[in-house]
Amino acid sequence: MILGIGTDLANIDRIARTLDRFGDRFRNRVFTETEQRKSECRQDVAGTYAKRWAAKEACSKALGTGLRMGIAWKDMAVSNIDTGQPVMEVTGWAKDRLDALTPPGHAAVIHVTLTDDHPWAQAFVVIEARPA
């Protein structure tokens, strides 16, 4: 069963300007070390950050809260499995919210997809509950 769906569209140029203006202050507030390592080694640094920004926004929407009610940016983290597929991990309050949404006897699975076509980066997140 579907527990939540979220999407977000981010402007890559806006993220690039934010990175130029605030640098590490922005990176360290919003992105985990893993996300920073992935983004900094890519040819399109701002585009990679923008996709992860959009994924965090989309995840917060799928959780039904948006970025409020105690969810921190770093409570949602995007990484990639060996095939390159993005995956979302939640911790802290986002994990607590996910656990509260998940019916007894089920396990939550977060699906995430990312795309970009300059100047836009987009993410979709679907949270599914599967019988345990």
Tab-separated table of N, CA and C in Angstrom:
chain	number	residue	atom	x	y	z
A	1	MET	N	0.836	-1.174	0.000
A	1	MET	CA	0.000	0.000	0.000
A	1	MET	C	0.882	1.238	0.000
A	2	ILE	N	0.389	2.296	-0.627
A	2	ILE	CA	1.128	3.546	-0.701
A	2	ILE	C	0.829	4.384	0.546
A	3	LEU	N	1.883	4.798	1.231
A	3	LEU	CA	1.740	5.639	2.426
A	3	LEU	C	1.886	7.119	2.112
A	4	GLY	N	2.652	7.431	1.075
A	4	GLY	CA	2.858	8.837	0.735
A	4	GLY	C	3.569	8.999	-0.586
A	5	ILE	N	3.296	10.114	-1.242
A	5	ILE	CA	3.938	10.473	-2.504
A	5	ILE	C	4.379	11.924	-2.397
A	6	GLY	N	5.567	12.211	-2.882
A	6	GLY	CA	6.056	13.585	-2.883
A	6	GLY	C	6.883	13.856	-4.122
A	7	THR	N	6.876	15.084	-4.560
A	7	THR	CA	7.698	15.507	-5.691
A	7	THR	C	8.218	16.907	-5.426
A	8	ASP	N	9.330	17.236	-6.071
A	8	ASP	CA	9.856	18.587	-5.976
A	8	ASP	C	10.677	18.883	-7.217
A	9	LEU	N	10.678	20.152	-7.578
A	9	LEU	CA	11.432	20.672	-8.710
A	9	LEU	C	12.364	21.746	-8.182
A	10	ALA	N	13.654	21.610	-8.432
A	10	ALA	CA	14.638	22.578	-7.943
A	10	ALA	C	15.358	23.219	-9.123
A	11	ASN	N	15.655	24.490	-8.975
A	11	ASN	CA	16.392	25.215	-10.009
A	11	ASN	C	17.892	25.062	-9.738
A	12	ILE	N	18.597	24.441	-10.664
A	12	ILE	CA	20.023	24.177	-10.487
A	12	ILE	C	20.814	25.479	-10.350
A	13	ASP	N	20.460	26.491	-11.116
A	13	ASP	CA	21.179	27.766	-11.035
A	13	ASP	C	21.008	28.417	-9.662
A	14	ARG	N	19.827	28.270	-9.071
A	14	ARG	CA	19.606	28.821	-7.731
A	14	ARG	C	20.461	28.098	-6.703
A	15	ILE	N	20.564	26.773	-6.838
A	15	ILE	CA	21.418	25.997	-5.923
A	15	ILE	C	22.877	26.402	-6.125
A	16	ALA	N	23.299	26.606	-7.370
A	16	ALA	CA	24.673	27.034	-7.649
A	16	ALA	C	24.971	28.382	-6.992
A	17	ARG	N	24.032	29.320	-7.094
A	17	ARG	CA	24.226	30.634	-6.452
A	17	ARG	C	24.303	30.495	-4.933
A	18	THR	N	23.477	29.620	-4.372
A	18	THR	CA	23.492	29.393	-2.925
A	18	THR	C	24.822	28.778	-2.497
A	19	LEU	N	25.332	27.830	-3.282
A	19	LEU	CA	26.642	27.237	-2.988
A	19	LEU	C	27.741	28.288	-3.061
A	20	ASP	N	27.682	29.153	-4.065
A	20	ASP	CA	28.688	30.215	-4.200
A	20	ASP	C	28.617	31.189	-3.028
A	21	ARG	N	27.412	31.520	-2.610
A	21	ARG	CA	27.234	32.525	-1.567
A	21	ARG	C	27.544	31.996	-0.167
A	22	PHE	N	27.052	30.776	0.134
A	22	PHE	CA	27.158	30.269	1.505
A	22	PHE	C	28.134	29.113	1.669
A	23	GLY	N	28.555	28.485	0.584
A	23	GLY	CA	29.568	27.441	0.618
A	23	GLY	C	29.313	26.342	1.634
A	24	ASP	N	30.332	26.099	2.466
A	24	ASP	CA	30.260	24.998	3.433
A	24	ASP	C	29.132	25.179	4.442
A	25	ARG	N	28.802	26.407	4.751
A	25	ARG	CA	27.695	26.638	5.697
A	25	ARG	C	26.408	25.997	5.170
A	26	PHE	N	26.128	26.190	3.892
A	26	PHE	CA	24.959	25.578	3.262
A	26	PHE	C	25.123	24.063	3.150
A	27	ARG	N	26.265	23.631	2.625
A	27	ARG	CA	26.507	22.190	2.452
A	27	ARG	C	26.336	21.431	3.770
A	28	ASN	N	26.965	21.942	4.821
A	28	ASN	CA	26.962	21.236	6.103
A	28	ASN	C	25.610	21.285	6.806
A	29	ARG	N	24.813	22.280	6.510
A	29	ARG	CA	23.474	22.383	7.129
A	29	ARG	C	22.481	21.427	6.483
A	30	VAL	N	22.628	21.209	5.176
A	30	VAL	CA	21.606	20.492	4.418
A	30	VAL	C	22.016	19.064	4.052
A	31	PHE	N	23.281	18.839	3.742
A	31	PHE	CA	23.699	17.574	3.150
A	31	PHE	C	24.621	16.778	4.071
A	32	THR	N	24.439	15.462	4.058
A	32	THR	CA	25.298	14.574	4.836
A	32	THR	C	26.682	14.520	4.182
A	33	GLU	N	27.646	13.968	4.892
A	33	GLU	CA	28.993	13.824	4.336
A	33	GLU	C	28.977	12.968	3.081
A	34	THR	N	28.189	11.903	3.082
A	34	THR	CA	28.083	11.029	1.908
A	34	THR	C	27.538	11.805	0.710
A	35	GLU	N	26.488	12.605	0.935
A	35	GLU	CA	25.919	13.400	-0.151
A	35	GLU	C	26.926	14.423	-0.665
A	36	GLN	N	27.685	15.013	0.226
A	36	GLN	CA	28.691	15.989	-0.180
A	36	GLN	C	29.797	15.338	-1.000
A	37	ARG	N	30.271	14.176	-0.563
A	37	ARG	CA	31.323	13.473	-1.317
A	37	ARG	C	30.839	13.139	-2.725
A	38	LYS	N	29.613	12.629	-2.830
A	38	LYS	CA	29.045	12.266	-4.137
A	38	LYS	C	28.936	13.500	-5.024
A	39	SER	N	28.437	14.589	-4.481
A	39	SER	CA	28.212	15.804	-5.265
A	39	SER	C	29.512	16.453	-5.707
A	40	GLU	N	30.482	16.506	-4.814
A	40	GLU	CA	31.728	17.212	-5.106
A	40	GLU	C	32.591	16.497	-6.146
A	41	CYS	N	32.398	15.208	-6.349
A	41	CYS	CA	33.217	14.489	-7.332
A	41	CYS	C	32.532	14.405	-8.702
A	42	ARG	N	31.364	14.985	-8.831
A	42	ARG	CA	30.636	14.951	-10.104
A	42	ARG	C	31.002	16.141	-10.969
A	43	GLN	N	30.831	15.970	-12.279
A	43	GLN	CA	31.112	17.066	-13.202
A	43	GLN	C	30.152	18.228	-12.962
A	44	ASP	N	28.869	17.911	-12.732
A	44	ASP	CA	27.849	18.936	-12.472
A	44	ASP	C	27.559	18.974	-10.972
A	45	VAL	N	28.425	19.654	-10.232
A	45	VAL	CA	28.311	19.706	-8.771
A	45	VAL	C	26.957	20.277	-8.355
A	46	ALA	N	26.589	21.427	-8.894
A	46	ALA	CA	25.330	22.074	-8.497
A	46	ALA	C	24.134	21.216	-8.872
A	47	GLY	N	24.171	20.568	-10.022
A	47	GLY	CA	23.065	19.709	-10.441
A	47	GLY	C	22.889	18.514	-9.521
A	48	THR	N	23.995	17.960	-9.065
A	48	THR	CA	23.931	16.813	-8.150
A	48	THR	C	23.369	17.242	-6.804
A	49	TYR	N	23.808	18.397	-6.310
A	49	TYR	CA	23.224	18.917	-5.071
A	49	TYR	C	21.743	19.237	-5.261
A	50	ALA	N	21.383	19.813	-6.389
A	50	ALA	CA	19.988	20.187	-6.630
A	50	ALA	C	19.080	18.968	-6.636
A	51	LYS	N	19.536	17.864	-7.225
A	51	LYS	CA	18.720	16.640	-7.219
A	51	LYS	C	18.516	16.134	-5.798
A	52	ARG	N	19.548	16.205	-4.987
A	52	ARG	CA	19.426	15.751	-3.599
A	52	ARG	C	18.558	16.695	-2.777
A	53	TRP	N	18.648	17.983	-3.048
A	53	TRP	CA	17.753	18.964	-2.409
A	53	TRP	C	16.304	18.612	-2.746
A	54	ALA	N	16.032	18.392	-4.032
A	54	ALA	CA	14.671	18.064	-4.467
A	54	ALA	C	14.193	16.764	-3.818
A	55	ALA	N	15.090	15.789	-3.680
A	55	ALA	CA	14.709	14.509	-3.064
A	55	ALA	C	14.325	14.693	-1.597
A	56	LYS	N	15.046	15.543	-0.882
A	56	LYS	CA	14.724	15.800	0.523
A	56	LYS	C	13.363	16.490	0.639
A	57	GLU	N	13.121	17.462	-0.226
A	57	GLU	CA	11.815	18.139	-0.241
A	57	GLU	C	10.708	17.138	-0.562
A	58	ALA	N	10.918	16.310	-1.576
A	58	ALA	CA	9.909	15.324	-1.974
A	58	ALA	C	9.658	14.312	-0.854
A	59	CYS	N	10.710	13.886	-0.177
A	59	CYS	CA	10.554	12.932	0.920
A	59	CYS	C	9.747	13.538	2.056
A	60	SER	N	10.040	14.789	2.384
A	60	SER	CA	9.299	15.433	3.473
A	60	SER	C	7.816	15.552	3.123
A	61	LYS	N	7.512	15.766	1.854
A	61	LYS	CA	6.118	15.822	1.412
A	61	LYS	C	5.478	14.438	1.478
A	62	ALA	N	6.226	13.416	1.079
A	62	ALA	CA	5.697	12.051	1.139
A	62	ALA	C	5.431	11.629	2.586
A	63	LEU	N	6.224	12.154	3.513
A	63	LEU	CA	5.998	11.877	4.931
A	63	LEU	C	4.804	12.655	5.484
A	64	GLY	N	4.291	13.581	4.683
A	64	GLY	CA	3.094	14.322	5.076
A	64	GLY	C	3.353	15.520	5.953
A	65	THR	N	4.601	15.978	6.000
A	65	THR	CA	4.922	17.078	6.903
A	65	THR	C	5.497	18.294	6.200
A	66	GLY	N	6.159	18.090	5.073
A	66	GLY	CA	6.998	19.150	4.554
A	66	GLY	C	8.150	19.314	5.532
A	67	LEU	N	8.939	20.348	5.363
A	67	LEU	CA	10.081	20.553	6.261
A	67	LEU	C	9.641	21.342	7.485
A	68	ARG	N	8.917	20.671	8.337
A	68	ARG	CA	8.454	21.263	9.590
A	68	ARG	C	8.283	20.123	10.581
A	69	MET	N	7.730	20.400	11.703
A	69	MET	CA	7.456	19.381	12.714
A	69	MET	C	8.714	18.636	13.163
A	70	GLY	N	9.876	19.291	13.122
A	70	GLY	CA	11.089	18.685	13.648
A	70	GLY	C	11.961	17.961	12.654
A	71	ILE	N	11.531	17.813	11.407
A	71	ILE	CA	12.388	17.141	10.427
A	71	ILE	C	13.541	18.062	10.069
A	72	ALA	N	14.744	17.520	10.143
A	72	ALA	CA	15.933	18.257	9.746
A	72	ALA	C	16.366	17.792	8.361
A	73	TRP	N	17.038	18.661	7.645
A	73	TRP	CA	17.490	18.325	6.295
A	73	TRP	C	18.293	17.031	6.294
A	74	LYS	N	19.177	16.867	7.270
A	74	LYS	CA	20.052	15.701	7.292
A	74	LYS	C	19.343	14.438	7.788
A	75	ASP	N	18.071	14.567	8.223
A	75	ASP	CA	17.287	13.386	8.591
A	75	ASP	C	16.895	12.579	7.362
A	76	MET	N	17.095	13.152	6.180
A	76	MET	CA	16.795	12.478	4.913
A	76	MET	C	18.068	12.520	4.088
A	77	ALA	N	18.570	11.355	3.676
A	77	ALA	CA	19.845	11.307	2.963
A	77	ALA	C	19.734	10.418	1.732
A	78	VAL	N	20.251	10.923	0.629
A	78	VAL	CA	20.263	10.176	-0.629
A	78	VAL	C	21.650	9.588	-0.835
A	79	SER	N	21.683	8.313	-1.146
A	79	SER	CA	22.921	7.661	-1.563
A	79	SER	C	22.577	6.820	-2.786
A	80	ASN	N	23.558	6.092	-3.286
A	80	ASN	CA	23.323	5.261	-4.461
A	80	ASN	C	23.840	3.861	-4.197
A	81	ILE	N	23.087	2.864	-4.663
A	81	ILE	CA	23.569	1.493	-4.582
A	81	ILE	C	24.544	1.268	-5.743
A	82	ASP	N	25.156	0.091	-5.796
A	82	ASP	CA	26.203	-0.186	-6.784
A	82	ASP	C	25.748	0.027	-8.227
A	83	THR	N	24.477	-0.190	-8.507
A	83	THR	CA	23.974	-0.010	-9.871
A	83	THR	C	23.766	1.456	-10.228
A	84	GLY	N	23.889	2.345	-9.241
A	84	GLY	CA	23.666	3.772	-9.456
A	84	GLY	C	22.291	4.233	-9.026
A	85	GLN	N	21.407	3.299	-8.736
A	85	GLN	CA	20.047	3.646	-8.310
A	85	GLN	C	20.091	4.447	-7.013
A	86	PRO	N	19.376	5.579	-6.967
A	86	PRO	CA	19.347	6.343	-5.723
A	86	PRO	C	18.446	5.671	-4.689
A	87	VAL	N	18.844	5.804	-3.444
A	87	VAL	CA	18.046	5.304	-2.324
A	87	VAL	C	17.984	6.387	-1.258
A	88	MET	N	16.892	6.396	-0.506
A	88	MET	CA	16.683	7.388	0.553
A	88	MET	C	16.721	6.679	1.893
A	89	GLU	N	17.520	7.221	2.803
A	89	GLU	CA	17.553	6.725	4.176
A	89	GLU	C	17.056	7.842	5.079
A	90	VAL	N	16.213	7.482	6.025
A	90	VAL	CA	15.718	8.481	6.973
A	90	VAL	C	16.181	8.126	8.380
A	91	THR	N	16.475	9.166	9.157
A	91	THR	CA	16.896	9.012	10.543
A	91	THR	C	16.164	10.067	11.360
A	92	GLY	N	16.417	10.072	12.650
A	92	GLY	CA	15.858	11.113	13.514
A	92	GLY	C	14.346	11.192	13.436
A	93	TRP	N	13.844	12.434	13.399
A	93	TRP	CA	12.402	12.646	13.414
A	93	TRP	C	11.742	12.110	12.153
A	94	ALA	N	12.444	12.154	11.019
A	94	ALA	CA	11.874	11.612	9.779
A	94	ALA	C	11.632	10.111	9.928
A	95	LYS	N	12.549	9.404	10.582
A	95	LYS	CA	12.371	7.962	10.831
A	95	LYS	C	11.217	7.728	11.788
A	96	ASP	N	11.117	8.571	12.820
A	96	ASP	CA	9.996	8.449	13.757
A	96	ASP	C	8.666	8.633	13.028
A	97	ARG	N	8.603	9.618	12.148
A	97	ARG	CA	7.386	9.882	11.372
A	97	ARG	C	7.073	8.698	10.462
A	98	LEU	N	8.099	8.151	9.795
A	98	LEU	CA	7.899	6.994	8.924
A	98	LEU	C	7.375	5.804	9.724
A	99	ASP	N	7.955	5.568	10.882
A	99	ASP	CA	7.498	4.463	11.730
A	99	ASP	C	6.039	4.652	12.145
A	100	ALA	N	5.649	5.885	12.434
A	100	ALA	CA	4.266	6.166	12.839
A	100	ALA	C	3.289	5.951	11.682
A	101	LEU	N	3.744	6.200	10.460
A	101	LEU	CA	2.885	6.009	9.283
A	101	LEU	C	2.728	4.544	8.895
A	102	THR	N	3.702	3.736	9.259
A	102	THR	CA	3.741	2.349	8.810
A	102	THR	C	2.818	1.479	9.649
A	103	PRO	N	1.839	0.818	9.008
A	103	PRO	CA	0.906	-0.031	9.764
A	103	PRO	C	1.621	-1.220	10.416
A	104	PRO	N	1.083	-1.698	11.525
A	104	PRO	CA	1.662	-2.888	12.163
A	104	PRO	C	1.717	-4.053	11.175
A	105	GLY	N	2.773	-4.824	11.274
A	105	GLY	CA	2.928	-5.978	10.387
A	105	GLY	C	3.438	-5.623	9.000
A	106	HIS	N	3.855	-4.375	8.806
A	106	HIS	CA	4.361	-3.937	7.510
A	106	HIS	C	5.759	-3.345	7.668
A	107	ALA	N	6.482	-3.306	6.567
A	107	ALA	CA	7.781	-2.647	6.509
A	107	ALA	C	7.699	-1.546	5.463
A	108	ALA	N	8.243	-0.394	5.788
A	108	ALA	CA	8.219	0.739	4.853
A	108	ALA	C	9.391	0.655	3.884
A	109	VAL	N	9.103	0.964	2.633
A	109	VAL	CA	10.127	1.039	1.586
A	109	VAL	C	9.999	2.416	0.939
A	110	ILE	N	11.113	3.131	0.846
A	110	ILE	CA	11.106	4.448	0.218
A	110	ILE	C	11.717	4.325	-1.173
A	111	HIS	N	10.929	4.651	-2.180
A	111	HIS	CA	11.392	4.659	-3.567
A	111	HIS	C	11.699	6.101	-3.947
A	112	VAL	N	12.819	6.324	-4.604
A	112	VAL	CA	13.180	7.680	-5.035
A	112	VAL	C	13.737	7.614	-6.453
A	113	THR	N	13.359	8.592	-7.242
A	113	THR	CA	13.941	8.742	-8.567
A	113	THR	C	14.320	10.204	-8.768
A	114	LEU	N	15.454	10.405	-9.432
A	114	LEU	CA	16.004	11.741	-9.646
A	114	LEU	C	16.251	11.954	-11.134
A	115	THR	N	16.075	13.185	-11.575
A	115	THR	CA	16.398	13.531	-12.949
A	115	THR	C	16.764	15.005	-13.022
A	116	ASP	N	17.487	15.367	-14.062
A	116	ASP	CA	17.760	16.784	-14.275
A	116	ASP	C	17.888	17.064	-15.764
A	117	ASP	N	17.497	18.261	-16.117
A	117	ASP	CA	17.637	18.808	-17.452
A	117	ASP	C	17.820	20.300	-17.227
A	118	HIS	N	19.072	20.731	-17.283
A	118	HIS	CA	19.401	22.106	-16.901
A	118	HIS	C	18.399	23.098	-17.491
A	119	PRO	N	17.844	23.979	-16.655
A	119	PRO	CA	18.233	24.340	-15.294
A	119	PRO	C	17.409	23.650	-14.204
A	120	TRP	N	16.763	22.530	-14.498
A	120	TRP	CA	15.863	21.924	-13.519
A	120	TRP	C	16.373	20.579	-13.033
A	121	ALA	N	16.145	20.323	-11.754
A	121	ALA	CA	16.381	19.021	-11.135
A	121	ALA	C	15.066	18.613	-10.491
A	122	GLN	N	14.711	17.358	-10.630
A	122	GLN	CA	13.419	16.901	-10.130
A	122	GLN	C	13.571	15.575	-9.391
A	123	ALA	N	12.739	15.396	-8.376
A	123	ALA	CA	12.727	14.151	-7.620
A	123	ALA	C	11.290	13.732	-7.340
A	124	PHE	N	11.071	12.430	-7.358
A	124	PHE	CA	9.813	11.830	-6.928
A	124	PHE	C	10.138	10.829	-5.830
A	125	VAL	N	9.315	10.821	-4.797
A	125	VAL	CA	9.460	9.858	-3.703
A	125	VAL	C	8.104	9.196	-3.467
A	126	VAL	N	8.125	7.883	-3.401
A	126	VAL	CA	6.930	7.108	-3.052
A	126	VAL	C	7.300	6.252	-1.846
A	127	ILE	N	6.482	6.335	-0.814
A	127	ILE	CA	6.686	5.496	0.360
A	127	ILE	C	5.628	4.399	0.326
A	128	GLU	N	6.125	3.170	0.363
A	128	GLU	CA	5.271	1.991	0.267
A	128	GLU	C	5.352	1.186	1.559
A	129	ALA	N	4.235	0.605	1.964
A	129	ALA	CA	4.229	-0.334	3.093
A	129	ALA	C	4.005	-1.726	2.528
A	130	ARG	N	4.945	-2.619	2.794
A	130	ARG	CA	4.844	-4.014	2.344
A	130	ARG	C	4.619	-4.902	3.553
A	131	PRO	N	3.788	-5.931	3.397
A	131	PRO	CA	3.606	-6.870	4.506
A	131	PRO	C	4.956	-7.473	4.906
A	132	ALA	N	5.193	-7.518	6.212
A	132	ALA	CA	6.487	-8.025	6.709
A	132	ALA	C	6.563	-9.536	6.565
